[in-house]
C-alpha positions as a printed Julia matrix, in Angstrom:
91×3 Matrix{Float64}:
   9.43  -10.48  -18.22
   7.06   -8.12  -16.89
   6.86   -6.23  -13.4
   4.56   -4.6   -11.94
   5.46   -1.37  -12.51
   4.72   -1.49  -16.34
   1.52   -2.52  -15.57
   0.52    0.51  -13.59
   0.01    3.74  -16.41
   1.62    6.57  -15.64
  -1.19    9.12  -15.84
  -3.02    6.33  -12.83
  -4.34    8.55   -9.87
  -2.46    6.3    -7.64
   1.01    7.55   -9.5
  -0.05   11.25   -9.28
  -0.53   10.71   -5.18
   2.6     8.95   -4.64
   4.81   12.02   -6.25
   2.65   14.52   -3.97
   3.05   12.47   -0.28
   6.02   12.67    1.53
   5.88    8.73    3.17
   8.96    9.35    4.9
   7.36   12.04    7.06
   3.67   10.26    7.36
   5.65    7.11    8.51
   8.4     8.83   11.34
   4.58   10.46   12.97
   3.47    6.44   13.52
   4.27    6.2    17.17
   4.66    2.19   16.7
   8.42    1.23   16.75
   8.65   -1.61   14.61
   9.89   -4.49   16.96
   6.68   -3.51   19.59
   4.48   -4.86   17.65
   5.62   -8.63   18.23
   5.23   -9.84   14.84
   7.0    -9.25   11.3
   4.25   -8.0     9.74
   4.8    -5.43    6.91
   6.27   -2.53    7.6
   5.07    1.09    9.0
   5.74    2.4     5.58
   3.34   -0.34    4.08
   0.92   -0.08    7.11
   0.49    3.79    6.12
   0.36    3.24    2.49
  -2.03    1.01    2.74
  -4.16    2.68    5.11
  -4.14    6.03    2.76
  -5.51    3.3    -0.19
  -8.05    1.41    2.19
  -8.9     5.5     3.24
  -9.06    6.61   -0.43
 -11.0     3.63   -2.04
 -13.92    3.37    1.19
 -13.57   -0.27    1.97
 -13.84   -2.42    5.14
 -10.7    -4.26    6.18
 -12.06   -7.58    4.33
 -12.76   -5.46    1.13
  -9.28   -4.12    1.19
  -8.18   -7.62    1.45
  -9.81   -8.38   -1.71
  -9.24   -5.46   -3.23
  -5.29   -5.58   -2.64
  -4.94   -9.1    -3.83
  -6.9    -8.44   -6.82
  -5.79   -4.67   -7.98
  -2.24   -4.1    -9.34
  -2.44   -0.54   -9.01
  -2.95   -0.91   -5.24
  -0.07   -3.58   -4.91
   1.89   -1.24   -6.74
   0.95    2.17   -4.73
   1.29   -0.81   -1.63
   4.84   -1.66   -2.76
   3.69   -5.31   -2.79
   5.06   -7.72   -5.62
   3.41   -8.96   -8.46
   2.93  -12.43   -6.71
   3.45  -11.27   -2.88
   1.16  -12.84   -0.52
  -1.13  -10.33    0.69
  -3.17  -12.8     3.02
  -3.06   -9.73    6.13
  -5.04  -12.37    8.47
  -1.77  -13.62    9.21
  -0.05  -10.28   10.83
């Protein structure tokens, strides 16, 4: 069985940024508490990680769509699943 985290090499950019933010911090600065937002959706921490990708990589919200669903470095740096649904037109 493989996850998703062997699939991502170690020396990846995405890896290196990880160790160097401090998501803990980025996330309590999100003035959105969690059950305001009226929906499940996925999470502040995902919101900002995903935001910092869309950010780094230069790509509209439908590119980073695309982009998330298709790249398993950015599901991984994401903290999506190998086979999550990452259809965001729904949240």
């Amino acid at each position: 069985m493989v996850n998703l985290d062997q699939l991502v090499s170690e020396k990846h950019t995405y890896r290196k940024l990880k160790k160097q933010l401090y998501f803990e911090r980025i996330t309590k600065s999100v003035k959105i508490k969690e059950n305001d937002v009226g929906a499940i959706g996925f999470g502040k921490l995902r919101l900002v990680t995903c935001l910092i990708l869309q950010f780094m990589e230069d790509l509209s919200d439908r590119e980073f769509e695309r982009f998330i669903s298709e790249n398993t470095a950015g599901k991984w740096f994401c903290e999506f699943g190998l086979l999550d649904s990452v259809d965001m037109s729904s949240y």
